[in-house]
Amino acid sequence: MRYCGGTFSGTKSLLVAEETLVIGHRCTYKGRLPEESRVKAIENWGPCKDLSEVRAFLGTIGVVRIFIRNFAQRGTPLVYLTRKDIPFEFESPALRAIDYTSDSPVILAVDTSYIAVGFHLCQCDLENPRIRYYNRFSSITLNDRESRFSQPKLEIYGLFRALRALRLYLIGVRNLVIEVDARYIKGMLQNPDIAPSASINRWIVAILTFHFTLVHVPGTNHGPDGLSRRPRQPDDEDEPEDDFEDWIDRIHGFAHLVNPHPTQKVTRDSLVSIYTIDEPHPLATLAQVPEGEAESQDPPVDSYDIVPRSIQAIALDQRLLLVRDWHRTLERPAQFTDADYETFVNAIHTEHTNLSSHPKDVSIFCEHVTMK
């Protein structure tokens, strides 16, 4: 080292150290890693309120820029904020309204953590689906009770909150695609009775009022992941409890205009023609039918044979018919062997013993088994 011109300080030297901190970096045998305290400071950084805070944030995050993919592209909007000659605009084409006349899919991406529900709404380009035009970004923070939900309950609750927040924007969407990073949401929506819960079933009912296609996206490629980790800010508005509880009971309806157009001349004769029933009343028609013919007008009843059933269900139905016939005759069916018939009678005897409301039938069955 002396031959190469190296000079070292003995008090500052570290020999055979597993890990050491050098200018905001953790130097280990695996390579350089960001300092944990600096990462925590960046994660907990609130919204920048003035130019000085934007510059401070860029200076803090610039130390770890080598660990952030496409840092220059992602930091360009913040750099523009620090320049006086470039106005900052956050509107179209940065944000674009949903085109409800287009057949291109509208994507709602939702991610939920114990901190918040993050989601964004966008629409794909009609010619190139890889291009997305974003419409809204949002993050709904959770209270202490909601943050203690289990992870499956958090995911289904986050989807419910996102759909509820965007319900007015999703009316009229023809092709809605919901992206989530949890595979089990699809199973929970299709089988709500697996883990019955009044609150979860209520959320599922609200979710299923929308028509959508559920798509799983890996967490590493999920856009709203950062929005779901946004801590609560002082300016966040509280959720109105009354509107939250009654939303599913007050699903929006739309009325169809049936009255005459206001430009038309409304007369007494036109109103009478609208509200007059030309056909006789059903009760009056029924009163004119003879008593013997009234029953023939009942709608036909479908046969039970057309009801779709499994093979086991059909076998159980056939066994019930055998039990009914045996009750009438108390004779052994022809297809039963001695062993099968003994099992059959014992099963009926056990069932009637449990049903104390039929003591007479039970005594007959016991006498018949004794005779057998």
mmCIF file of N, CA and C in Angstrom, residues 85-190:
data_model
loop_
_atom_site.group_PDB
_atom_site.id
_atom_site.type_symbol
_atom_site.label_atom_id
_atom_site.label_comp_id
_atom_site.label_asym_id
_atom_site.label_seq_id
_atom_site.Cartn_x
_atom_site.Cartn_y
_atom_site.Cartn_z
ATOM 1 N N ASP A 85 -38.918 29.280 -15.127
ATOM 2 C CA ASP A 85 -39.377 29.604 -16.473
ATOM 3 C C ASP A 85 -40.303 28.552 -17.066
ATOM 4 N N ILE A 86 -40.612 27.483 -16.343
ATOM 5 C CA ILE A 86 -41.474 26.412 -16.853
ATOM 6 C C ILE A 86 -42.693 26.306 -15.948
ATOM 7 N N PRO A 87 -43.889 26.617 -16.443
ATOM 8 C CA PRO A 87 -45.101 26.482 -15.607
ATOM 9 C C PRO A 87 -45.461 25.013 -15.420
ATOM 10 N N PHE A 88 -45.952 24.698 -14.249
ATOM 11 C CA PHE A 88 -46.350 23.315 -13.948
ATOM 12 C C PHE A 88 -47.831 23.147 -14.278
ATOM 13 N N GLU A 89 -48.134 22.186 -15.143
ATOM 14 C CA GLU A 89 -49.510 21.926 -15.555
ATOM 15 C C GLU A 89 -49.815 20.455 -15.316
ATOM 16 N N PHE A 90 -50.920 20.221 -14.631
ATOM 17 C CA PHE A 90 -51.369 18.844 -14.397
ATOM 18 C C PHE A 90 -52.794 18.725 -14.932
ATOM 19 N N GLU A 91 -52.904 18.592 -16.220
ATOM 20 C CA GLU A 91 -54.200 18.470 -16.884
ATOM 21 C C GLU A 91 -53.999 17.626 -18.128
ATOM 22 N N SER A 92 -54.942 17.644 -19.046
ATOM 23 C CA SER A 92 -54.817 16.858 -20.261
ATOM 24 C C SER A 92 -53.574 17.299 -21.033
ATOM 25 N N PRO A 93 -52.734 16.373 -21.553
ATOM 26 C CA PRO A 93 -52.940 14.920 -21.584
ATOM 27 C C PRO A 93 -52.487 14.174 -20.339
ATOM 28 N N ALA A 94 -52.042 14.877 -19.288
ATOM 29 C CA ALA A 94 -51.680 14.158 -18.064
ATOM 30 C C ALA A 94 -52.893 13.459 -17.471
ATOM 31 N N LEU A 95 -54.034 14.133 -17.475
ATOM 32 C CA LEU A 95 -55.299 13.536 -17.053
ATOM 33 C C LEU A 95 -56.288 13.651 -18.198
ATOM 34 N N ARG A 96 -57.065 12.614 -18.415
ATOM 35 C CA ARG A 96 -58.029 12.609 -19.515
ATOM 36 C C ARG A 96 -59.341 12.020 -19.025
ATOM 37 N N ALA A 97 -60.440 12.617 -19.457
ATOM 38 C CA ALA A 97 -61.759 12.138 -19.062
ATOM 39 C C ALA A 97 -62.051 10.791 -19.720
ATOM 40 N N ILE A 98 -62.910 10.007 -19.080
ATOM 41 C CA ILE A 98 -63.299 8.705 -19.621
ATOM 42 C C ILE A 98 -64.189 8.904 -20.842
ATOM 43 N N ASP A 99 -63.870 8.202 -21.918
ATOM 44 C CA ASP A 99 -64.688 8.235 -23.133
ATOM 45 C C ASP A 99 -65.707 7.099 -23.046
ATOM 46 N N TYR A 100 -66.950 7.440 -22.694
ATOM 47 C CA TYR A 100 -67.971 6.414 -22.489
ATOM 48 C C TYR A 100 -68.509 5.854 -23.801
ATOM 49 N N THR A 101 -68.217 6.495 -24.914
ATOM 50 C CA THR A 101 -68.669 5.984 -26.211
ATOM 51 C C THR A 101 -67.670 5.019 -26.831
ATOM 52 N N SER A 102 -66.488 4.916 -26.251
ATOM 53 C CA SER A 102 -65.450 4.046 -26.802
ATOM 54 C C SER A 102 -65.588 2.633 -26.250
ATOM 55 N N ASP A 103 -65.139 1.668 -27.057
ATOM 56 C CA ASP A 103 -65.142 0.267 -26.632
ATOM 57 C C ASP A 103 -63.853 -0.136 -25.931
ATOM 58 N N SER A 104 -62.907 0.759 -25.793
ATOM 59 C CA SER A 104 -61.651 0.429 -25.117
ATOM 60 C C SER A 104 -61.902 0.219 -23.630
ATOM 61 N N PRO A 105 -61.213 -0.730 -23.013
ATOM 62 C CA PRO A 105 -61.486 -1.054 -21.602
ATOM 63 C C PRO A 105 -61.093 0.073 -20.658
ATOM 64 N N VAL A 106 -61.878 0.197 -19.601
ATOM 65 C CA VAL A 106 -61.587 1.116 -18.502
ATOM 66 C C VAL A 106 -61.027 0.283 -17.354
ATOM 67 N N ILE A 107 -59.879 0.656 -16.840
ATOM 68 C CA ILE A 107 -59.163 -0.141 -15.841
ATOM 69 C C ILE A 107 -59.205 0.572 -14.497
ATOM 70 N N LEU A 108 -59.634 -0.172 -13.496
ATOM 71 C CA LEU A 108 -59.580 0.290 -12.108
ATOM 72 C C LEU A 108 -58.603 -0.615 -11.370
ATOM 73 N N ALA A 109 -57.468 -0.076 -10.984
ATOM 74 C CA ALA A 109 -56.447 -0.833 -10.254
ATOM 75 C C ALA A 109 -56.554 -0.495 -8.776
ATOM 76 N N VAL A 110 -56.646 -1.539 -7.934
ATOM 77 C CA VAL A 110 -56.874 -1.358 -6.496
ATOM 78 C C VAL A 110 -55.816 -2.149 -5.733
ATOM 79 N N ASP A 111 -55.285 -1.536 -4.695
ATOM 80 C CA ASP A 111 -54.363 -2.214 -3.785
ATOM 81 C C ASP A 111 -54.654 -1.723 -2.371
ATOM 82 N N THR A 112 -54.620 -2.649 -1.410
ATOM 83 C CA THR A 112 -54.982 -2.319 -0.031
ATOM 84 C C THR A 112 -53.901 -2.812 0.917
ATOM 85 N N SER A 113 -53.536 -1.975 1.850
ATOM 86 C CA SER A 113 -52.638 -2.337 2.938
ATOM 87 C C SER A 113 -53.301 -1.940 4.249
ATOM 88 N N TYR A 114 -52.594 -2.170 5.341
ATOM 89 C CA TYR A 114 -53.153 -1.797 6.640
ATOM 90 C C TYR A 114 -53.140 -0.284 6.858
ATOM 91 N N ILE A 115 -52.553 0.459 5.915
ATOM 92 C CA ILE A 115 -52.482 1.920 6.030
ATOM 93 C C ILE A 115 -53.604 2.599 5.256
ATOM 94 N N ALA A 116 -53.793 2.200 3.996
ATOM 95 C CA ALA A 116 -54.758 2.902 3.151
ATOM 96 C C ALA A 116 -55.189 2.006 2.003
ATOM 97 N N VAL A 117 -56.216 2.469 1.286
ATOM 98 C CA VAL A 117 -56.703 1.849 0.055
ATOM 99 C C VAL A 117 -56.269 2.752 -1.093
ATOM 100 N N GLY A 118 -55.396 2.256 -1.945
ATOM 101 C CA GLY A 118 -54.918 3.031 -3.081
ATOM 102 C C GLY A 118 -55.514 2.517 -4.375
ATOM 103 N N PHE A 119 -55.900 3.426 -5.261
ATOM 104 C CA PHE A 119 -56.487 3.003 -6.537
ATOM 105 C C PHE A 119 -56.327 4.134 -7.547
ATOM 106 N N HIS A 120 -56.347 3.759 -8.817
ATOM 107 C CA HIS A 120 -56.363 4.743 -9.898
ATOM 108 C C HIS A 120 -57.266 4.233 -11.009
ATOM 109 N N LEU A 121 -57.827 5.164 -11.761
ATOM 110 C CA LEU A 121 -58.762 4.869 -12.844
ATOM 111 C C LEU A 121 -58.158 5.374 -14.142
ATOM 112 N N CYS A 122 -58.143 4.521 -15.154
ATOM 113 C CA CYS A 122 -57.565 4.897 -16.441
ATOM 114 C C CYS A 122 -58.306 4.176 -17.556
ATOM 115 N N GLN A 123 -58.018 4.579 -18.784
ATOM 116 C CA GLN A 123 -58.624 3.965 -19.962
ATOM 117 C C GLN A 123 -57.542 3.686 -20.988
ATOM 118 N N CYS A 124 -57.610 2.507 -21.596
ATOM 119 C CA CYS A 124 -56.606 2.110 -22.578
ATOM 120 C C CYS A 124 -56.853 2.801 -23.913
ATOM 121 N N ASP A 125 -55.777 2.970 -24.652
ATOM 122 C CA ASP A 125 -55.896 3.515 -25.999
ATOM 123 C C ASP A 125 -56.563 2.490 -26.906
ATOM 124 N N LEU A 126 -57.402 2.961 -27.807
ATOM 125 C CA LEU A 126 -58.167 2.046 -28.651
ATOM 126 C C LEU A 126 -57.275 1.277 -29.614
ATOM 127 N N GLU A 127 -56.214 1.894 -30.119
ATOM 128 C CA GLU A 127 -55.332 1.238 -31.080
ATOM 129 C C GLU A 127 -54.194 0.491 -30.403
ATOM 130 N N ASN A 128 -53.673 1.031 -29.312
ATOM 131 C CA ASN A 128 -52.567 0.395 -28.591
ATOM 132 C C ASN A 128 -52.968 0.236 -27.128
ATOM 133 N N PRO A 129 -53.433 -0.950 -26.719
ATOM 134 C CA PRO A 129 -53.894 -1.121 -25.331
ATOM 135 C C PRO A 129 -52.805 -0.918 -24.285
ATOM 136 N N ARG A 130 -51.530 -0.934 -24.683
ATOM 137 C CA ARG A 130 -50.459 -0.736 -23.710
ATOM 138 C C ARG A 130 -50.388 0.724 -23.245
ATOM 139 N N ILE A 131 -50.980 1.625 -24.017
ATOM 140 C CA ILE A 131 -51.012 3.044 -23.643
ATOM 141 C C ILE A 131 -52.256 3.294 -22.802
ATOM 142 N N ARG A 132 -52.067 3.906 -21.650
ATOM 143 C CA ARG A 132 -53.177 4.186 -20.740
ATOM 144 C C ARG A 132 -53.269 5.685 -20.476
ATOM 145 N N TYR A 133 -54.506 6.169 -20.467
ATOM 146 C CA TYR A 133 -54.771 7.568 -20.158
ATOM 147 C C TYR A 133 -55.453 7.614 -18.791
ATOM 148 N N TYR A 134 -54.785 8.226 -17.836
ATOM 149 C CA TYR A 134 -55.252 8.190 -16.454
ATOM 150 C C TYR A 134 -56.291 9.273 -16.216
ATOM 151 N N ASN A 135 -57.250 8.926 -15.366
ATOM 152 C CA ASN A 135 -58.353 9.830 -15.055
ATOM 153 C C ASN A 135 -58.337 10.301 -13.610
ATOM 154 N N ARG A 136 -58.112 9.379 -12.685
ATOM 155 C CA ARG A 136 -58.140 9.748 -11.272
ATOM 156 C C ARG A 136 -57.126 8.909 -10.488
ATOM 157 N N PHE A 137 -56.531 9.532 -9.476
ATOM 158 C CA PHE A 137 -55.694 8.862 -8.489
ATOM 159 C C PHE A 137 -56.277 9.166 -7.116
ATOM 160 N N SER A 138 -56.269 8.184 -6.242
ATOM 161 C CA SER A 138 -56.842 8.429 -4.919
ATOM 162 C C SER A 138 -56.245 7.458 -3.909
ATOM 163 N N SER A 139 -56.305 7.874 -2.647
ATOM 164 C CA SER A 139 -55.848 7.059 -1.526
ATOM 165 C C SER A 139 -56.769 7.333 -0.347
ATOM 166 N N ILE A 140 -57.386 6.281 0.184
ATOM 167 C CA ILE A 140 -58.312 6.390 1.310
ATOM 168 C C ILE A 140 -57.638 5.753 2.521
ATOM 169 N N THR A 141 -57.317 6.549 3.501
ATOM 170 C CA THR A 141 -56.656 6.027 4.698
ATOM 171 C C THR A 141 -57.659 5.290 5.578
ATOM 172 N N LEU A 142 -57.168 4.305 6.308
ATOM 173 C CA LEU A 142 -58.002 3.471 7.168
ATOM 174 C C LEU A 142 -57.852 3.911 8.614
ATOM 175 N N ASN A 143 -58.926 3.707 9.381
ATOM 176 C CA ASN A 143 -58.855 4.026 10.805
ATOM 177 C C ASN A 143 -58.263 2.845 11.575
ATOM 178 N N ASP A 144 -58.194 2.981 12.893
ATOM 179 C CA ASP A 144 -57.554 1.943 13.707
ATOM 180 C C ASP A 144 -58.310 0.622 13.633
ATOM 181 N N ARG A 145 -59.627 0.662 13.619
ATOM 182 C CA ARG A 145 -60.407 -0.579 13.569
ATOM 183 C C ARG A 145 -60.231 -1.273 12.229
ATOM 184 N N GLU A 146 -60.272 -0.525 11.135
ATOM 185 C CA GLU A 146 -60.141 -1.117 9.808
ATOM 186 C C GLU A 146 -58.731 -1.645 9.559
ATOM 187 N N SER A 147 -57.731 -1.002 10.112
ATOM 188 C CA SER A 147 -56.354 -1.454 9.890
ATOM 189 C C SER A 147 -56.060 -2.791 10.564
ATOM 190 N N ARG A 148 -56.913 -3.209 11.496
ATOM 191 C CA ARG A 148 -56.712 -4.499 12.173
ATOM 192 C C ARG A 148 -57.431 -5.647 11.472
ATOM 193 N N PHE A 149 -58.053 -5.405 10.331
ATOM 194 C CA PHE A 149 -58.679 -6.477 9.566
ATOM 195 C C PHE A 149 -57.610 -7.466 9.100
ATOM 196 N N SER A 150 -58.029 -8.716 8.896
ATOM 197 C CA SER A 150 -57.126 -9.686 8.278
ATOM 198 C C SER A 150 -56.870 -9.284 6.827
ATOM 199 N N GLN A 151 -55.820 -9.834 6.227
ATOM 200 C CA GLN A 151 -55.458 -9.418 4.877
ATOM 201 C C GLN A 151 -56.545 -9.734 3.854
ATOM 202 N N PRO A 152 -57.172 -10.935 3.849
ATOM 203 C CA PRO A 152 -58.278 -11.147 2.907
ATOM 204 C C PRO A 152 -59.431 -10.169 3.111
ATOM 205 N N LYS A 153 -59.751 -9.892 4.367
ATOM 206 C CA LYS A 153 -60.830 -8.937 4.639
ATOM 207 C C LYS A 153 -60.435 -7.531 4.207
ATOM 208 N N LEU A 154 -59.165 -7.183 4.360
ATOM 209 C CA LEU A 154 -58.692 -5.878 3.902
ATOM 210 C C LEU A 154 -58.820 -5.744 2.387
ATOM 211 N N GLU A 155 -58.470 -6.793 1.649
ATOM 212 C CA GLU A 155 -58.501 -6.729 0.192
ATOM 213 C C GLU A 155 -59.926 -6.563 -0.322
ATOM 214 N N ILE A 156 -60.864 -7.330 0.216
ATOM 215 C CA ILE A 156 -62.248 -7.224 -0.252
ATOM 216 C C ILE A 156 -62.850 -5.895 0.188
ATOM 217 N N TYR A 157 -62.457 -5.410 1.361
ATOM 218 C CA TYR A 157 -62.943 -4.110 1.838
ATOM 219 C C TYR A 157 -62.372 -2.970 0.997
ATOM 220 N N GLY A 158 -61.100 -3.082 0.606
ATOM 221 C CA GLY A 158 -60.506 -2.060 -0.243
ATOM 222 C C GLY A 158 -61.173 -1.982 -1.604
ATOM 223 N N LEU A 159 -61.507 -3.134 -2.186
ATOM 224 C CA LEU A 159 -62.212 -3.138 -3.466
ATOM 225 C C LEU A 159 -63.580 -2.490 -3.323
ATOM 226 N N PHE A 160 -64.261 -2.775 -2.218
ATOM 227 C CA PHE A 160 -65.568 -2.162 -1.968
ATOM 228 C C PHE A 160 -65.450 -0.645 -1.847
ATOM 229 N N ARG A 161 -64.452 -0.162 -1.105
ATOM 230 C CA ARG A 161 -64.293 1.274 -0.916
ATOM 231 C C ARG A 161 -63.930 1.978 -2.228
ATOM 232 N N ALA A 162 -63.100 1.336 -3.055
ATOM 233 C CA ALA A 162 -62.718 1.946 -4.326
ATOM 234 C C ALA A 162 -63.913 2.055 -5.267
ATOM 235 N N LEU A 163 -64.707 0.983 -5.377
ATOM 236 C CA LEU A 163 -65.893 1.031 -6.229
ATOM 237 C C LEU A 163 -66.902 2.040 -5.712
ATOM 238 N N ARG A 164 -67.020 2.117 -4.413
ATOM 239 C CA ARG A 164 -67.964 3.071 -3.834
ATOM 240 C C ARG A 164 -67.530 4.507 -4.111
ATOM 241 N N ALA A 165 -66.220 4.782 -4.021
ATOM 242 C CA ALA A 165 -65.728 6.137 -4.258
ATOM 243 C C ALA A 165 -65.873 6.562 -5.719
ATOM 244 N N LEU A 166 -65.828 5.594 -6.648
ATOM 245 C CA LEU A 166 -65.877 5.910 -8.080
ATOM 246 C C LEU A 166 -67.190 5.509 -8.720
ATOM 247 N N ARG A 167 -68.232 5.270 -7.933
ATOM 248 C CA ARG A 167 -69.470 4.732 -8.501
ATOM 249 C C ARG A 167 -70.090 5.675 -9.532
ATOM 250 N N LEU A 168 -69.999 6.978 -9.322
ATOM 251 C CA LEU A 168 -70.580 7.914 -10.279
ATOM 252 C C LEU A 168 -69.763 7.992 -11.568
ATOM 253 N N TYR A 169 -68.474 7.669 -11.509
ATOM 254 C CA TYR A 169 -67.642 7.676 -12.708
ATOM 255 C C TYR A 169 -67.780 6.380 -13.502
ATOM 256 N N LEU A 170 -68.242 5.310 -12.857
ATOM 257 C CA LEU A 170 -68.321 4.006 -13.518
ATOM 258 C C LEU A 170 -69.677 3.739 -14.138
ATOM 259 N N ILE A 171 -70.642 4.625 -13.927
ATOM 260 C CA ILE A 171 -71.958 4.443 -14.544
ATOM 261 C C ILE A 171 -71.822 4.653 -16.051
ATOM 262 N N GLY A 172 -72.244 3.681 -16.823
ATOM 263 C CA GLY A 172 -72.154 3.767 -18.271
ATOM 264 C C GLY A 172 -70.907 3.161 -18.861
ATOM 265 N N VAL A 173 -69.996 2.646 -18.038
ATOM 266 C CA VAL A 173 -68.784 2.000 -18.554
ATOM 267 C C VAL A 173 -69.149 0.629 -19.105
ATOM 268 N N ARG A 174 -68.818 0.375 -20.341
ATOM 269 C CA ARG A 174 -69.195 -0.875 -20.994
ATOM 270 C C ARG A 174 -68.219 -2.007 -20.698
ATOM 271 N N ASN A 175 -66.959 -1.676 -20.588
ATOM 272 C CA ASN A 175 -65.930 -2.715 -20.446
ATOM 273 C C ASN A 175 -65.029 -2.339 -19.276
ATOM 274 N N LEU A 176 -65.444 -2.710 -18.072
ATOM 275 C CA LEU A 176 -64.685 -2.385 -16.863
ATOM 276 C C LEU A 176 -63.799 -3.565 -16.485
ATOM 277 N N VAL A 177 -62.526 -3.286 -16.269
ATOM 278 C CA VAL A 177 -61.545 -4.284 -15.850
ATOM 279 C C VAL A 177 -60.973 -3.831 -14.510
ATOM 280 N N ILE A 178 -61.015 -4.714 -13.522
ATOM 281 C CA ILE A 178 -60.479 -4.409 -12.197
ATOM 282 C C ILE A 178 -59.207 -5.221 -12.001
ATOM 283 N N GLU A 179 -58.123 -4.536 -11.709
ATOM 284 C CA GLU A 179 -56.830 -5.181 -11.484
ATOM 285 C C GLU A 179 -56.529 -5.213 -9.990
ATOM 286 N N VAL A 180 -56.211 -6.387 -9.481
ATOM 287 C CA VAL A 180 -55.843 -6.574 -8.075
ATOM 288 C C VAL A 180 -54.616 -7.479 -8.028
ATOM 289 N N ASP A 181 -53.911 -7.440 -6.904
ATOM 290 C CA ASP A 181 -52.725 -8.288 -6.742
ATOM 291 C C ASP A 181 -52.975 -9.458 -5.804
ATOM 292 N N ALA A 182 -54.225 -9.715 -5.438
ATOM 293 C CA ALA A 182 -54.590 -10.834 -4.559
ATOM 294 C C ALA A 182 -55.481 -11.795 -5.338
ATOM 295 N N ARG A 183 -55.011 -13.037 -5.505
ATOM 296 C CA ARG A 183 -55.758 -14.013 -6.284
ATOM 297 C C ARG A 183 -57.045 -14.457 -5.596
ATOM 298 N N TYR A 184 -57.062 -14.448 -4.261
ATOM 299 C CA TYR A 184 -58.197 -15.023 -3.549
ATOM 300 C C TYR A 184 -59.438 -14.136 -3.587
ATOM 301 N N ILE A 185 -59.349 -12.924 -4.119
ATOM 302 C CA ILE A 185 -60.536 -12.068 -4.206
ATOM 303 C C ILE A 185 -61.576 -12.701 -5.121
ATOM 304 N N LYS A 186 -61.129 -13.315 -6.209
ATOM 305 C CA LYS A 186 -62.070 -13.958 -7.125
ATOM 306 C C LYS A 186 -62.819 -15.084 -6.438
ATOM 307 N N GLY A 187 -62.120 -15.900 -5.649
ATOM 308 C CA GLY A 187 -62.787 -16.972 -4.919
ATOM 309 C C GLY A 187 -63.747 -16.447 -3.871
ATOM 310 N N MET A 188 -63.418 -15.351 -3.210
ATOM 311 C CA MET A 188 -64.313 -14.778 -2.207
ATOM 312 C C MET A 188 -65.586 -14.239 -2.843
ATOM 313 N N LEU A 189 -65.477 -13.673 -4.043
ATOM 314 C CA LEU A 189 -66.665 -13.155 -4.715
ATOM 315 C C LEU A 189 -67.550 -14.277 -5.237
ATOM 316 N N GLN A 190 -66.952 -15.379 -5.672
ATOM 317 C CA GLN A 190 -67.730 -16.491 -6.216
ATOM 318 C C GLN A 190 -68.284 -17.406 -5.134
#
